[in-house]
Each structure stands twice: as structure tokens, then as C-alpha cells.
């Protein structure tokens, strides 16, 4: 399951990523991110009509819709008839409050679901990927009612999609605290075709300490419930879902084609995990999001002779450490620190997904990978995941035997 962020089209120069840059044979399912909901009519709508729609589409006057990307995206199925395409609706930028307002009202739910199904069918999508981040959490959400309302919404949504031959998936949190607040996992998992578990963003610029974006396993020091890394890793997240009744075959393990970075204090003499950090690393020169670099920006940073956005770094003087428990690398140069995945560490995650008998893996996002092959083969991260998932190769680290995972699930 691979995501495409449509906003990547607007990146400058050679970083601009369009539909034609997608390899239609790389993933079994492709998600187009994102569509939105009109919080006045409660209908699903295009988020960026200029890019998503064509001049002749309903609501377009010829001046505000141009690239026809919904249709171009679905034409990828002409190159690979086995490909499934999904329209992702929601995402971080849509907040949580508007979804709470819609989900609590049966009439609004019906309007949204009907319009979403119509939107997907109109443009030829194979299904819908629903991404409410997060029920019962973030500003404006309804803590008291969201858990039940989200569940009813998903069940009704699934019935409507399946009646029209569409797939319904959802992007879901890796955080057991958020899940406790907002999701009835047995009912939601039963209704959905897949759950794309976002097993990344465990740590980032919102923290005042360094931490890995995608730790595979936990560390001894994190077993303290008061530790900020307590049960905050891929293995613990998957164990939680299974313990709460999710069918492993419906879980797709999320992988990230980007890293999360920090800036350390000038006088810092420690560069490991959970060391003081006062802000995110300056945003990458193409993605421009403070605290986050795409994988291709990380490769550029490692290989470039100059680092103009990192004035206190020394070109080609990065040091790399792979944490022996988390099995994910981090790099540092002067006060700058980035935790990310490379082909070696993402391979372990794909092996882990096979070992746990999960339904598949998910990559966010293709446009953040080294998609042009500037530093080697194209899409090195996504390709690694694909090759291992297809091979069935699995990995069983001795620390986490079947018995150990069974014990963890029982403890949940």
C-alpha cells in the first residue's frame, strides 16, 4: 500500500513529483492523498481542484481546475490492470473537529458517505482510504462520543463501499493511548478491508529530546511507564492491535520514506537517544517542513559538498549510529540529528511484517523516496519493501520470540 502526496507536484525543480513519476507496478494498492470534506455541506470534495480536477468537472469554471489528476492517477490501472487505487480522504491538515461534528449526526454521516462513494466511483477509484487523525484527540474533537461515532461511521461506510464493489481502508494511529480514547478496534477491524497502521512519527520536533521516527523494538529503559518511549515502537503497536482483537491479516505495517530531525543545544556533548533538543532541524530545501527531511533530502545531505541550510554542519562529516534495540539508524553532524530508515532498516520492518503474518506493508510516501534514482536505483525504500514482502522472507530476532510476543499481547 503506497501513498502519493499530491502536493509533491508543487515542489521546486527536479523535486516536483507528478502522476507520471509513479511506477504502477511497484505497489499493489496506491492511495491518492488527499481529498477533504466540506464542513458546511458535509460532502466529500477535492482538496485541490486546480490539480485534482479538470475544467469540465462539476463546480469548475475553467479557470480553477486544470490538471485532471484524479483521472490521470486512475489511468495507471491501464498499465497494470491488477493495480488497486484508493482515494484517501482526510489527513493531518483536516484536523479532527469537523469529523466529530459529522460522525455524531446520522444525517451528516449519510451525506458524507454517499458523496464519498460517488466521488470515488466518478473518477474510477477502486476504493476509499479514510484518514481521521484522530477520533477523540486533537482540538475540537468530541472525547466523550468519538469512539462510538467513529465506529458507527466506519461500519456504515464499509457497508456502502462494499455494496458498490469498493474497498474501504483506514489509516490508523500506532499510539495505544489514542486508540484507547477513539477506536473500538474489534468492530473497526471487522468492518474495514485493511488498517494502514501509521507505525512512524513516534518522535519528532514536537518533543524536546531526540528520538527515532520508526523504532522497530523497544529498549530496556523504555519499559518504565513514565518513560516517553514506553510501548512506543512498531512491535508494541502491532502487539496492541492484535491483543485488542484485530486480525493480523488486516494490518498493514506503516513505513516512512522520510526522517525526523532535531537541533541540539550548542553546548550539547551528547548525541544519542533522549538527549536534549530545542527545535526541529531546519526543513529540507524541497519539502520545507521544519523537523522533517525526505529520504532523498537525507541522501543529498549525506553526499553534498555544501549544506547551506545547516550552517553549523560540516559537509560529508555525518556520523551514523544504529540503535541495537530499535534497529533504526540516526545520523548527526554538529548540532543536527536525524532519525530515519534506510534500505537495511526498512528491510527489517518488511521481514517483521512477514514474520508476524501481517496482511502487508504501507509506504508513506512514494514522492519522499529517492524516486528519480539520483543516488542509485529508483524508489530504493519502496522497492526493498516490495521485494521482501513478495519473497516471504521473515526475520525473528532472538529477543522477540513468538513466546515473548504472546506474553506482551497477554499483558495488554
mmCIF file of C-alpha atoms in Angstrom:
data_model
loop_
_atom_site.group_PDB
_atom_site.id
_atom_site.type_symbol
_atom_site.label_atom_id
_atom_site.label_comp_id
_atom_site.label_asym_id
_atom_site.label_seq_id
_atom_site.Cartn_x
_atom_site.Cartn_y
_atom_site.Cartn_z
ATOM 1 C CA UNK A 1 0.000 0.000 0.000
ATOM 2 C CA UNK A 2 1.745 3.185 -1.180
ATOM 3 C CA UNK A 3 0.713 6.780 -0.678
ATOM 4 C CA UNK A 4 1.162 9.630 -3.128
ATOM 5 C CA UNK A 5 1.012 13.155 -1.694
ATOM 6 C CA UNK A 6 -0.470 15.307 -4.446
ATOM 7 C CA UNK A 7 1.187 18.440 -3.036
ATOM 8 C CA UNK A 8 4.529 16.992 -4.200
ATOM 9 C CA UNK A 9 3.677 18.343 -7.649
ATOM 10 C CA UNK A 10 4.367 21.858 -6.360
ATOM 11 C CA UNK A 11 7.882 21.146 -5.117
ATOM 12 C CA UNK A 12 10.568 23.125 -6.941
ATOM 13 C CA UNK A 13 12.517 21.989 -9.966
ATOM 14 C CA UNK A 14 13.591 18.363 -10.154
ATOM 15 C CA UNK A 15 11.823 17.599 -6.846
ATOM 16 C CA UNK A 16 8.382 18.054 -8.452
ATOM 17 C CA UNK A 17 6.619 14.680 -8.467
ATOM 18 C CA UNK A 18 3.656 14.023 -10.744
ATOM 19 C CA UNK A 19 1.460 11.071 -11.692
ATOM 20 C CA UNK A 20 3.819 10.058 -14.492
ATOM 21 C CA UNK A 21 6.613 9.560 -11.940
ATOM 22 C CA UNK A 22 4.702 6.723 -10.230
ATOM 23 C CA UNK A 23 5.740 3.177 -11.111
ATOM 24 C CA UNK A 24 2.358 1.410 -11.458
ATOM 25 C CA UNK A 25 3.959 -1.998 -10.840
ATOM 26 C CA UNK A 26 5.671 -1.080 -7.575
ATOM 27 C CA UNK A 27 2.676 -1.371 -5.232
ATOM 28 C CA UNK A 28 -0.470 -3.492 -5.218
ATOM 29 C CA UNK A 29 -2.527 -0.544 -3.908
ATOM 30 C CA UNK A 30 -1.956 3.180 -4.452
ATOM 31 C CA UNK A 31 -3.534 5.891 -2.293
ATOM 32 C CA UNK A 32 -4.086 9.409 -3.646
ATOM 33 C CA UNK A 33 -3.722 11.869 -0.761
ATOM 34 C CA UNK A 34 -5.868 13.766 -0.019
ATOM 35 C CA UNK A 35 -9.497 14.666 -0.567
ATOM 36 C CA UNK A 36 -11.403 16.597 2.087
ATOM 37 C CA UNK A 37 -14.905 17.213 3.421
ATOM 38 C CA UNK A 38 -16.853 20.455 3.093
ATOM 39 C CA UNK A 39 -17.806 21.254 6.699
ATOM 40 C CA UNK A 40 -20.890 23.161 5.577
ATOM 41 C CA UNK A 41 -22.454 20.601 3.251
ATOM 42 C CA UNK A 42 -20.698 17.556 4.804
ATOM 43 C CA UNK A 43 -19.868 16.240 1.338
ATOM 44 C CA UNK A 44 -16.549 14.756 0.268
ATOM 45 C CA UNK A 45 -14.757 17.160 -2.071
ATOM 46 C CA UNK A 46 -11.459 17.585 -3.896
ATOM 47 C CA UNK A 47 -8.876 19.251 -1.663
ATOM 48 C CA UNK A 48 -7.024 20.944 -4.533
ATOM 49 C CA UNK A 49 -9.361 21.322 -7.541
ATOM 50 C CA UNK A 50 -6.616 23.024 -9.596
ATOM 51 C CA UNK A 51 -4.552 19.830 -9.509
ATOM 52 C CA UNK A 52 -7.193 17.170 -8.855
ATOM 53 C CA UNK A 53 -9.923 18.072 -11.349
ATOM 54 C CA UNK A 54 -10.464 19.032 -14.992
ATOM 55 C CA UNK A 55 -12.123 22.212 -16.341
ATOM 56 C CA UNK A 56 -15.270 20.283 -17.286
ATOM 57 C CA UNK A 57 -15.856 18.793 -13.841
ATOM 58 C CA UNK A 58 -18.857 19.884 -11.778
ATOM 59 C CA UNK A 59 -18.105 23.072 -9.835
ATOM 60 C CA UNK A 60 -15.216 24.061 -12.117
ATOM 61 C CA UNK A 61 -15.481 27.160 -14.281
ATOM 62 C CA UNK A 62 -12.486 26.505 -16.486
ATOM 63 C CA UNK A 63 -10.147 28.756 -14.515
ATOM 64 C CA UNK A 64 -9.775 26.842 -11.235
ATOM 65 C CA UNK A 65 -9.368 23.211 -12.327
ATOM 66 C CA UNK A 66 -6.567 22.226 -14.621
ATOM 67 C CA UNK A 67 -4.539 19.002 -14.240
ATOM 68 C CA UNK A 68 -7.241 16.283 -14.132
ATOM 69 C CA UNK A 69 -5.069 14.279 -11.740
ATOM 70 C CA UNK A 70 -7.792 12.074 -10.272
ATOM 71 C CA UNK A 71 -8.339 10.585 -13.729
ATOM 72 C CA UNK A 72 -4.640 10.509 -14.616
ATOM 73 C CA UNK A 73 -3.975 8.619 -11.385
ATOM 74 C CA UNK A 74 -6.582 6.004 -12.198
ATOM 75 C CA UNK A 75 -5.252 5.576 -15.731
ATOM 76 C CA UNK A 76 -2.245 3.912 -14.114
ATOM 77 C CA UNK A 77 -4.500 0.841 -13.990
ATOM 78 C CA UNK A 78 -4.272 0.693 -17.776
ATOM 79 C CA UNK A 79 -0.558 -0.104 -17.369
ATOM 80 C CA UNK A 80 -1.199 -2.566 -14.528
ATOM 81 C CA UNK A 81 -4.737 -3.996 -14.578
ATOM 82 C CA UNK A 82 -4.142 -5.661 -11.188
ATOM 83 C CA UNK A 83 -3.477 -2.315 -9.502
ATOM 84 C CA UNK A 84 -5.994 -1.008 -6.954
ATOM 85 C CA UNK A 85 -6.340 2.753 -6.480
ATOM 86 C CA UNK A 86 -7.818 4.426 -3.421
ATOM 87 C CA UNK A 87 -8.862 7.991 -2.740
ATOM 88 C CA UNK A 88 -7.553 8.989 0.694
ATOM 89 C CA UNK A 89 -9.947 11.353 2.444
ATOM 90 C CA UNK A 90 -8.783 13.342 5.464
ATOM 91 C CA UNK A 91 -5.215 13.601 6.652
ATOM 92 C CA UNK A 92 -3.498 15.620 9.363
ATOM 93 C CA UNK A 93 -4.335 19.014 7.875
ATOM 94 C CA UNK A 94 -8.097 18.398 8.025
ATOM 95 C CA UNK A 95 -7.955 18.297 11.814
ATOM 96 C CA UNK A 96 -10.283 16.281 13.992
ATOM 97 C CA UNK A 97 -13.144 18.600 14.949
ATOM 98 C CA UNK A 98 -15.012 18.568 11.640
ATOM 99 C CA UNK A 99 -15.037 14.779 11.619
ATOM 100 C CA UNK A 100 -16.509 14.722 15.127
ATOM 101 C CA UNK A 101 -19.289 17.070 14.022
ATOM 102 C CA UNK A 102 -20.093 14.888 11.032
ATOM 103 C CA UNK A 103 -19.809 11.491 12.725
ATOM 104 C CA UNK A 104 -22.178 12.270 15.614
ATOM 105 C CA UNK A 105 -25.096 13.109 13.296
ATOM 106 C CA UNK A 106 -26.678 10.213 11.342
ATOM 107 C CA UNK A 107 -27.852 12.555 8.570
ATOM 108 C CA UNK A 108 -24.402 14.090 8.155
ATOM 109 C CA UNK A 109 -22.808 10.642 8.137
ATOM 110 C CA UNK A 110 -25.169 9.546 5.382
ATOM 111 C CA UNK A 111 -24.385 12.654 3.327
ATOM 112 C CA UNK A 112 -20.637 12.252 3.698
ATOM 113 C CA UNK A 113 -20.612 8.534 2.962
ATOM 114 C CA UNK A 114 -22.849 8.836 -0.084
ATOM 115 C CA UNK A 115 -20.828 11.695 -1.542
ATOM 116 C CA UNK A 116 -17.510 9.907 -0.873
ATOM 117 C CA UNK A 117 -18.688 6.776 -2.659
ATOM 118 C CA UNK A 118 -19.954 8.877 -5.572
ATOM 119 C CA UNK A 119 -16.664 10.801 -5.765
ATOM 120 C CA UNK A 120 -14.636 7.574 -5.852
ATOM 121 C CA UNK A 121 -16.857 5.980 -8.489
ATOM 122 C CA UNK A 122 -16.993 9.102 -10.665
ATOM 123 C CA UNK A 123 -13.231 9.151 -11.123
ATOM 124 C CA UNK A 124 -12.613 5.419 -11.247
ATOM 125 C CA UNK A 125 -11.020 4.698 -7.864
ATOM 126 C CA UNK A 126 -11.083 1.111 -6.594
ATOM 127 C CA UNK A 127 -11.911 2.254 -3.086
ATOM 128 C CA UNK A 128 -11.517 4.795 -0.308
ATOM 129 C CA UNK A 129 -8.902 5.216 2.393
ATOM 130 C CA UNK A 130 -10.302 7.133 5.383
ATOM 131 C CA UNK A 131 -7.833 9.123 7.458
ATOM 132 C CA UNK A 132 -9.331 10.821 10.527
ATOM 133 C CA UNK A 133 -6.442 11.978 12.714
ATOM 134 C CA UNK A 134 -7.639 11.274 15.409
ATOM 135 C CA UNK A 135 -11.011 10.357 16.946
ATOM 136 C CA UNK A 136 -11.249 11.704 20.484
ATOM 137 C CA UNK A 137 -7.969 13.572 20.159
ATOM 138 C CA UNK A 138 -6.726 16.970 18.958
ATOM 139 C CA UNK A 139 -8.535 20.290 19.108
ATOM 140 C CA UNK A 140 -12.289 20.259 18.551
ATOM 141 C CA UNK A 141 -12.764 16.521 18.835
ATOM 142 C CA UNK A 142 -15.540 15.035 20.934
ATOM 143 C CA UNK A 143 -13.769 12.929 23.562
ATOM 144 C CA UNK A 144 -16.999 11.591 25.016
ATOM 145 C CA UNK A 145 -18.639 10.415 21.792
ATOM 146 C CA UNK A 146 -15.972 9.972 19.112
ATOM 147 C CA UNK A 147 -15.157 6.340 19.859
ATOM 148 C CA UNK A 148 -18.700 5.131 19.244
ATOM 149 C CA UNK A 149 -19.359 7.651 16.463
ATOM 150 C CA UNK A 150 -16.185 6.703 14.580
ATOM 151 C CA UNK A 151 -17.116 3.049 14.855
ATOM 152 C CA UNK A 152 -20.624 3.598 13.507
ATOM 153 C CA UNK A 153 -19.242 5.778 10.724
ATOM 154 C CA UNK A 154 -16.774 3.093 9.637
ATOM 155 C CA UNK A 155 -19.387 0.340 9.766
ATOM 156 C CA UNK A 156 -21.855 2.356 7.676
ATOM 157 C CA UNK A 157 -19.065 3.467 5.338
ATOM 158 C CA UNK A 158 -17.946 -0.126 4.803
ATOM 159 C CA UNK A 159 -21.481 -1.278 4.030
ATOM 160 C CA UNK A 160 -21.865 1.471 1.423
ATOM 161 C CA UNK A 161 -18.481 0.848 -0.180
ATOM 162 C CA UNK A 162 -18.881 -2.904 -0.324
ATOM 163 C CA UNK A 163 -22.358 -2.566 -1.819
ATOM 164 C CA UNK A 164 -20.743 -0.707 -4.722
ATOM 165 C CA UNK A 165 -17.757 -3.028 -5.017
ATOM 166 C CA UNK A 166 -15.309 -0.585 -3.414
ATOM 167 C CA UNK A 167 -12.541 -1.258 -0.895
ATOM 168 C CA UNK A 168 -12.535 0.646 2.403
ATOM 169 C CA UNK A 169 -9.326 1.063 4.371
ATOM 170 C CA UNK A 170 -8.275 3.468 7.101
ATOM 171 C CA UNK A 171 -5.004 4.997 8.248
ATOM 172 C CA UNK A 172 -4.813 4.417 11.997
ATOM 173 C CA UNK A 173 -2.653 5.520 14.903
ATOM 174 C CA UNK A 174 0.210 3.495 16.425
ATOM 175 C CA UNK A 175 -0.381 5.132 19.823
ATOM 176 C CA UNK A 176 -2.219 2.845 22.270
ATOM 177 C CA UNK A 177 -3.384 5.854 24.306
ATOM 178 C CA UNK A 178 -5.034 7.438 21.264
ATOM 179 C CA UNK A 179 -6.547 4.120 20.298
ATOM 180 C CA UNK A 180 -7.984 3.615 23.785
ATOM 181 C CA UNK A 181 -9.679 7.006 23.513
ATOM 182 C CA UNK A 182 -11.010 6.816 19.994
ATOM 183 C CA UNK A 183 -11.280 3.351 18.472
ATOM 184 C CA UNK A 184 -13.230 0.181 19.124
ATOM 185 C CA UNK A 185 -10.630 -1.991 17.430
ATOM 186 C CA UNK A 186 -12.603 -5.273 17.101
ATOM 187 C CA UNK A 187 -15.569 -3.584 15.397
ATOM 188 C CA UNK A 188 -13.487 -1.242 13.240
ATOM 189 C CA UNK A 189 -11.138 -4.021 12.132
ATOM 190 C CA UNK A 190 -14.085 -6.259 11.280
ATOM 191 C CA UNK A 191 -15.628 -3.581 9.045
ATOM 192 C CA UNK A 192 -12.508 -2.477 7.172
ATOM 193 C CA UNK A 193 -10.678 -4.323 4.425
ATOM 194 C CA UNK A 194 -7.306 -3.119 5.757
ATOM 195 C CA UNK A 195 -5.949 -0.966 8.548
ATOM 196 C CA UNK A 196 -2.871 1.006 7.475
ATOM 197 C CA UNK A 197 -1.139 1.386 10.829
ATOM 198 C CA UNK A 198 0.995 4.515 10.840
ATOM 199 C CA UNK A 199 3.922 2.942 12.664
ATOM 200 C CA UNK A 200 6.085 6.035 12.345
ATOM 201 C CA UNK A 201 6.186 9.550 13.829
ATOM 202 C CA UNK A 202 6.884 8.050 17.234
ATOM 203 C CA UNK A 203 9.163 11.001 17.921
ATOM 204 C CA UNK A 204 9.749 14.333 16.219
ATOM 205 C CA UNK A 205 10.174 18.077 16.589
ATOM 206 C CA UNK A 206 7.178 18.236 18.955
ATOM 207 C CA UNK A 207 9.448 16.561 21.550
ATOM 208 C CA UNK A 208 12.182 18.410 23.445
ATOM 209 C CA UNK A 209 14.521 15.441 23.107
ATOM 210 C CA UNK A 210 15.937 13.308 20.319
ATOM 211 C CA UNK A 211 14.031 10.203 19.324
ATOM 212 C CA UNK A 212 13.693 7.813 16.415
ATOM 213 C CA UNK A 213 10.939 8.197 13.852
ATOM 214 C CA UNK A 214 10.415 4.448 13.388
ATOM 215 C CA UNK A 215 11.910 2.283 16.180
ATOM 216 C CA UNK A 216 11.215 -1.374 15.477
ATOM 217 C CA UNK A 217 11.610 -2.628 19.057
ATOM 218 C CA UNK A 218 11.737 -1.044 22.487
ATOM 219 C CA UNK A 219 14.698 -0.552 24.806
ATOM 220 C CA UNK A 220 15.106 -1.662 28.417
ATOM 221 C CA UNK A 221 14.936 1.913 29.717
ATOM 222 C CA UNK A 222 11.605 2.406 27.919
ATOM 223 C CA UNK A 223 9.865 -0.272 29.983
ATOM 224 C CA UNK A 224 9.198 2.305 32.693
ATOM 225 C CA UNK A 225 5.588 3.542 32.199
ATOM 226 C CA UNK A 226 6.764 7.095 32.855
ATOM 227 C CA UNK A 227 9.352 6.952 30.066
ATOM 228 C CA UNK A 228 8.418 8.913 26.879
ATOM 229 C CA UNK A 229 9.236 5.829 24.827
ATOM 230 C CA UNK A 230 7.012 3.479 26.827
ATOM 231 C CA UNK A 231 5.364 0.988 24.434
ATOM 232 C CA UNK A 232 6.150 3.416 21.636
ATOM 233 C CA UNK A 233 7.653 1.270 18.908
ATOM 234 C CA UNK A 234 6.489 -0.814 15.971
ATOM 235 C CA UNK A 235 6.447 -4.147 17.802
ATOM 236 C CA UNK A 236 4.439 -2.852 20.746
ATOM 237 C CA UNK A 237 1.962 -1.115 18.437
ATOM 238 C CA UNK A 238 1.309 -4.288 16.450
ATOM 239 C CA UNK A 239 1.010 -6.304 19.659
ATOM 240 C CA UNK A 240 -1.595 -3.855 20.916
ATOM 241 C CA UNK A 241 -3.767 -4.187 17.802
ATOM 242 C CA UNK A 242 -3.635 -7.972 17.931
ATOM 243 C CA UNK A 243 -4.332 -8.040 21.658
ATOM 244 C CA UNK A 244 -7.399 -5.874 21.114
ATOM 245 C CA UNK A 245 -8.823 -8.261 18.547
ATOM 246 C CA UNK A 246 -7.553 -7.101 15.154
ATOM 247 C CA UNK A 247 -6.926 -9.829 12.598
ATOM 248 C CA UNK A 248 -3.183 -9.612 11.738
ATOM 249 C CA UNK A 249 -4.053 -10.222 8.087
ATOM 250 C CA UNK A 250 -5.929 -6.905 8.069
ATOM 251 C CA UNK A 251 -2.941 -4.934 9.377
ATOM 252 C CA UNK A 252 -0.527 -3.189 7.018
ATOM 253 C CA UNK A 253 2.731 -2.151 8.682
ATOM 254 C CA UNK A 254 3.500 1.515 8.037
ATOM 255 C CA UNK A 255 6.969 2.512 6.833
ATOM 256 C CA UNK A 256 8.273 6.039 6.324
ATOM 257 C CA UNK A 257 10.268 7.367 3.388
ATOM 258 C CA UNK A 258 11.364 10.337 5.474
ATOM 259 C CA UNK A 259 13.166 11.120 8.708
ATOM 260 C CA UNK A 260 12.507 13.293 11.739
ATOM 261 C CA UNK A 261 15.280 15.607 12.863
ATOM 262 C CA UNK A 262 16.287 17.894 15.703
ATOM 263 C CA UNK A 263 18.627 20.734 16.526
ATOM 264 C CA UNK A 264 20.643 20.202 19.700
ATOM 265 C CA UNK A 265 21.845 22.963 22.036
ATOM 266 C CA UNK A 266 25.213 24.479 21.111
ATOM 267 C CA UNK A 267 26.829 23.175 24.273
ATOM 268 C CA UNK A 268 25.447 19.634 23.908
ATOM 269 C CA UNK A 269 28.026 16.907 24.322
ATOM 270 C CA UNK A 270 25.551 14.021 23.970
ATOM 271 C CA UNK A 271 24.057 12.901 20.683
ATOM 272 C CA UNK A 272 22.234 9.662 21.493
ATOM 273 C CA UNK A 273 18.554 8.967 22.120
ATOM 274 C CA UNK A 274 16.513 11.095 24.532
ATOM 275 C CA UNK A 275 19.129 13.851 24.581
ATOM 276 C CA UNK A 276 18.006 17.484 24.909
ATOM 277 C CA UNK A 277 16.833 19.177 21.704
ATOM 278 C CA UNK A 278 15.317 22.625 21.457
ATOM 279 C CA UNK A 279 13.729 22.627 17.988
ATOM 280 C CA UNK A 280 13.367 20.637 14.781
ATOM 281 C CA UNK A 281 16.117 20.525 12.209
ATOM 282 C CA UNK A 282 15.631 23.210 9.516
ATOM 283 C CA UNK A 283 13.236 21.970 6.847
ATOM 284 C CA UNK A 284 14.634 20.277 3.766
ATOM 285 C CA UNK A 285 15.294 22.524 0.797
ATOM 286 C CA UNK A 286 12.471 20.899 -1.212
ATOM 287 C CA UNK A 287 9.923 19.803 1.385
ATOM 288 C CA UNK A 288 10.396 22.845 3.669
ATOM 289 C CA UNK A 289 8.829 21.272 6.768
ATOM 290 C CA UNK A 290 10.863 22.003 9.912
ATOM 291 C CA UNK A 291 11.869 18.804 11.662
ATOM 292 C CA UNK A 292 11.339 16.566 8.640
ATOM 293 C CA UNK A 293 13.523 15.539 5.677
ATOM 294 C CA UNK A 294 12.524 13.272 2.810
ATOM 295 C CA UNK A 295 14.760 10.281 2.200
ATOM 296 C CA UNK A 296 16.146 11.877 -0.970
ATOM 297 C CA UNK A 297 16.974 15.030 1.020
ATOM 298 C CA UNK A 298 18.773 12.884 3.598
ATOM 299 C CA UNK A 299 20.809 11.285 0.803
ATOM 300 C CA UNK A 300 21.601 14.723 -0.588
ATOM 301 C CA UNK A 301 22.679 15.906 2.851
ATOM 302 C CA UNK A 302 24.985 12.927 3.253
ATOM 303 C CA UNK A 303 26.555 13.397 -0.181
ATOM 304 C CA UNK A 304 26.571 17.135 -0.895
ATOM 305 C CA UNK A 305 29.734 19.220 -0.720
ATOM 306 C CA UNK A 306 27.787 22.110 0.797
ATOM 307 C CA UNK A 307 24.996 22.273 3.388
ATOM 308 C CA UNK A 308 23.622 25.817 3.100
ATOM 309 C CA UNK A 309 20.540 25.165 5.241
ATOM 310 C CA UNK A 310 22.715 23.716 8.036
ATOM 311 C CA UNK A 311 25.227 26.484 8.803
ATOM 312 C CA UNK A 312 26.776 24.672 11.763
ATOM 313 C CA UNK A 313 27.347 21.353 9.963
ATOM 314 C CA UNK A 314 30.457 20.156 8.142
ATOM 315 C CA UNK A 315 29.785 18.655 4.698
ATOM 316 C CA UNK A 316 30.336 14.901 4.481
ATOM 317 C CA UNK A 317 31.133 14.670 8.179
ATOM 318 C CA UNK A 318 27.958 12.893 9.253
ATOM 319 C CA UNK A 319 28.267 10.099 11.778
ATOM 320 C CA UNK A 320 25.860 7.167 11.724
ATOM 321 C CA UNK A 321 24.679 5.054 14.661
ATOM 322 C CA UNK A 322 22.231 2.144 14.519
ATOM 323 C CA UNK A 323 20.491 1.529 17.818
ATOM 324 C CA UNK A 324 20.768 -2.156 18.674
ATOM 325 C CA UNK A 325 17.207 -2.434 20.023
ATOM 326 C CA UNK A 326 15.302 -0.061 17.768
ATOM 327 C CA UNK A 327 17.233 -1.343 14.734
ATOM 328 C CA UNK A 328 16.920 2.047 13.051
ATOM 329 C CA UNK A 329 19.746 4.458 12.238
ATOM 330 C CA UNK A 330 20.285 8.042 13.205
ATOM 331 C CA UNK A 331 22.878 10.475 11.894
ATOM 332 C CA UNK A 332 24.345 13.641 13.369
ATOM 333 C CA UNK A 333 26.576 16.456 12.231
ATOM 334 C CA UNK A 334 27.348 19.307 14.614
ATOM 335 C CA UNK A 335 24.077 20.155 16.366
ATOM 336 C CA UNK A 336 21.887 18.434 13.740
ATOM 337 C CA UNK A 337 20.343 14.991 14.349
ATOM 338 C CA UNK A 338 18.058 12.881 12.108
ATOM 339 C CA UNK A 339 16.413 9.503 12.759
ATOM 340 C CA UNK A 340 15.205 7.718 9.617
ATOM 341 C CA UNK A 341 15.062 4.433 7.729
ATOM 342 C CA UNK A 342 17.452 3.276 5.017
ATOM 343 C CA UNK A 343 17.091 0.140 2.839
ATOM 344 C CA UNK A 344 18.723 -2.018 5.514
ATOM 345 C CA UNK A 345 16.449 -0.933 8.363
ATOM 346 C CA UNK A 346 13.284 -0.833 6.286
ATOM 347 C CA UNK A 347 14.077 -4.387 5.154
ATOM 348 C CA UNK A 348 13.901 -5.489 8.792
ATOM 349 C CA UNK A 349 10.434 -3.954 9.066
ATOM 350 C CA UNK A 350 9.241 -5.798 5.957
ATOM 351 C CA UNK A 351 10.720 -9.032 7.325
ATOM 352 C CA UNK A 352 8.977 -8.346 10.617
ATOM 353 C CA UNK A 353 5.627 -7.894 8.807
ATOM 354 C CA UNK A 354 6.091 -11.289 7.168
ATOM 355 C CA UNK A 355 7.191 -12.874 10.437
ATOM 356 C CA UNK A 356 4.094 -11.606 12.257
ATOM 357 C CA UNK A 357 1.782 -12.784 9.468
ATOM 358 C CA UNK A 358 0.505 -9.295 8.693
ATOM 359 C CA UNK A 359 -1.547 -8.530 5.621
ATOM 360 C CA UNK A 360 1.093 -6.310 4.102
ATOM 361 C CA UNK A 361 3.093 -3.133 4.431
ATOM 362 C CA UNK A 362 2.390 0.515 3.717
ATOM 363 C CA UNK A 363 4.806 3.193 2.473
ATOM 364 C CA UNK A 364 4.358 6.901 3.145
ATOM 365 C CA UNK A 365 5.105 8.261 0.654
ATOM 366 C CA UNK A 366 6.441 7.499 -2.822
ATOM 367 C CA UNK A 367 7.270 11.137 -3.524
ATOM 368 C CA UNK A 368 9.614 11.217 -0.488
ATOM 369 C CA UNK A 369 11.685 8.213 -1.562
ATOM 370 C CA UNK A 370 14.650 8.620 -3.937
ATOM 371 C CA UNK A 371 12.109 8.215 -6.706
ATOM 372 C CA UNK A 372 14.330 9.514 -9.515
ATOM 373 C CA UNK A 373 17.223 7.214 -8.609
ATOM 374 C CA UNK A 374 19.611 10.114 -8.141
ATOM 375 C CA UNK A 375 21.660 8.099 -5.661
ATOM 376 C CA UNK A 376 21.144 4.602 -7.096
ATOM 377 C CA UNK A 377 18.073 2.622 -8.072
ATOM 378 C CA UNK A 378 14.683 4.311 -8.202
ATOM 379 C CA UNK A 379 12.427 4.079 -5.145
ATOM 380 C CA UNK A 380 15.029 2.223 -3.039
ATOM 381 C CA UNK A 381 12.885 2.098 0.108
ATOM 382 C CA UNK A 382 9.603 1.115 -1.528
ATOM 383 C CA UNK A 383 11.386 -1.393 -3.764
ATOM 384 C CA UNK A 384 13.041 -3.021 -0.754
ATOM 385 C CA UNK A 385 9.678 -3.407 0.974
ATOM 386 C CA UNK A 386 8.107 -4.844 -2.177
ATOM 387 C CA UNK A 387 10.872 -7.377 -2.761
ATOM 388 C CA UNK A 388 10.803 -8.699 0.798
ATOM 389 C CA UNK A 389 7.026 -8.829 1.061
ATOM 390 C CA UNK A 390 6.836 -10.768 -2.192
ATOM 391 C CA UNK A 391 9.649 -13.150 -1.211
ATOM 392 C CA UNK A 392 8.026 -14.025 2.109
ATOM 393 C CA UNK A 393 11.402 -13.554 3.789
ATOM 394 C CA UNK A 394 10.962 -13.130 7.518
ATOM 395 C CA UNK A 395 13.096 -12.289 10.488
ATOM 396 C CA UNK A 396 12.733 -13.436 14.086
ATOM 397 C CA UNK A 397 15.160 -11.575 16.329
ATOM 398 C CA UNK A 398 16.061 -13.749 19.298
ATOM 399 C CA UNK A 399 14.937 -11.077 21.766
ATOM 400 C CA UNK A 400 11.390 -11.271 20.458
ATOM 401 C CA UNK A 401 10.472 -14.915 20.093
ATOM 402 C CA UNK A 402 6.862 -15.998 19.477
ATOM 403 C CA UNK A 403 6.620 -16.690 23.198
ATOM 404 C CA UNK A 404 7.792 -13.169 24.058
ATOM 405 C CA UNK A 405 5.224 -11.568 21.753
ATOM 406 C CA UNK A 406 2.494 -13.819 23.134
ATOM 407 C CA UNK A 407 3.432 -12.650 26.617
ATOM 408 C CA UNK A 408 3.297 -8.977 25.513
ATOM 409 C CA UNK A 409 -0.131 -9.462 23.955
ATOM 410 C CA UNK A 410 -1.369 -11.112 27.156
ATOM 411 C CA UNK A 411 -0.057 -8.147 29.157
ATOM 412 C CA UNK A 412 -2.020 -5.708 27.026
#
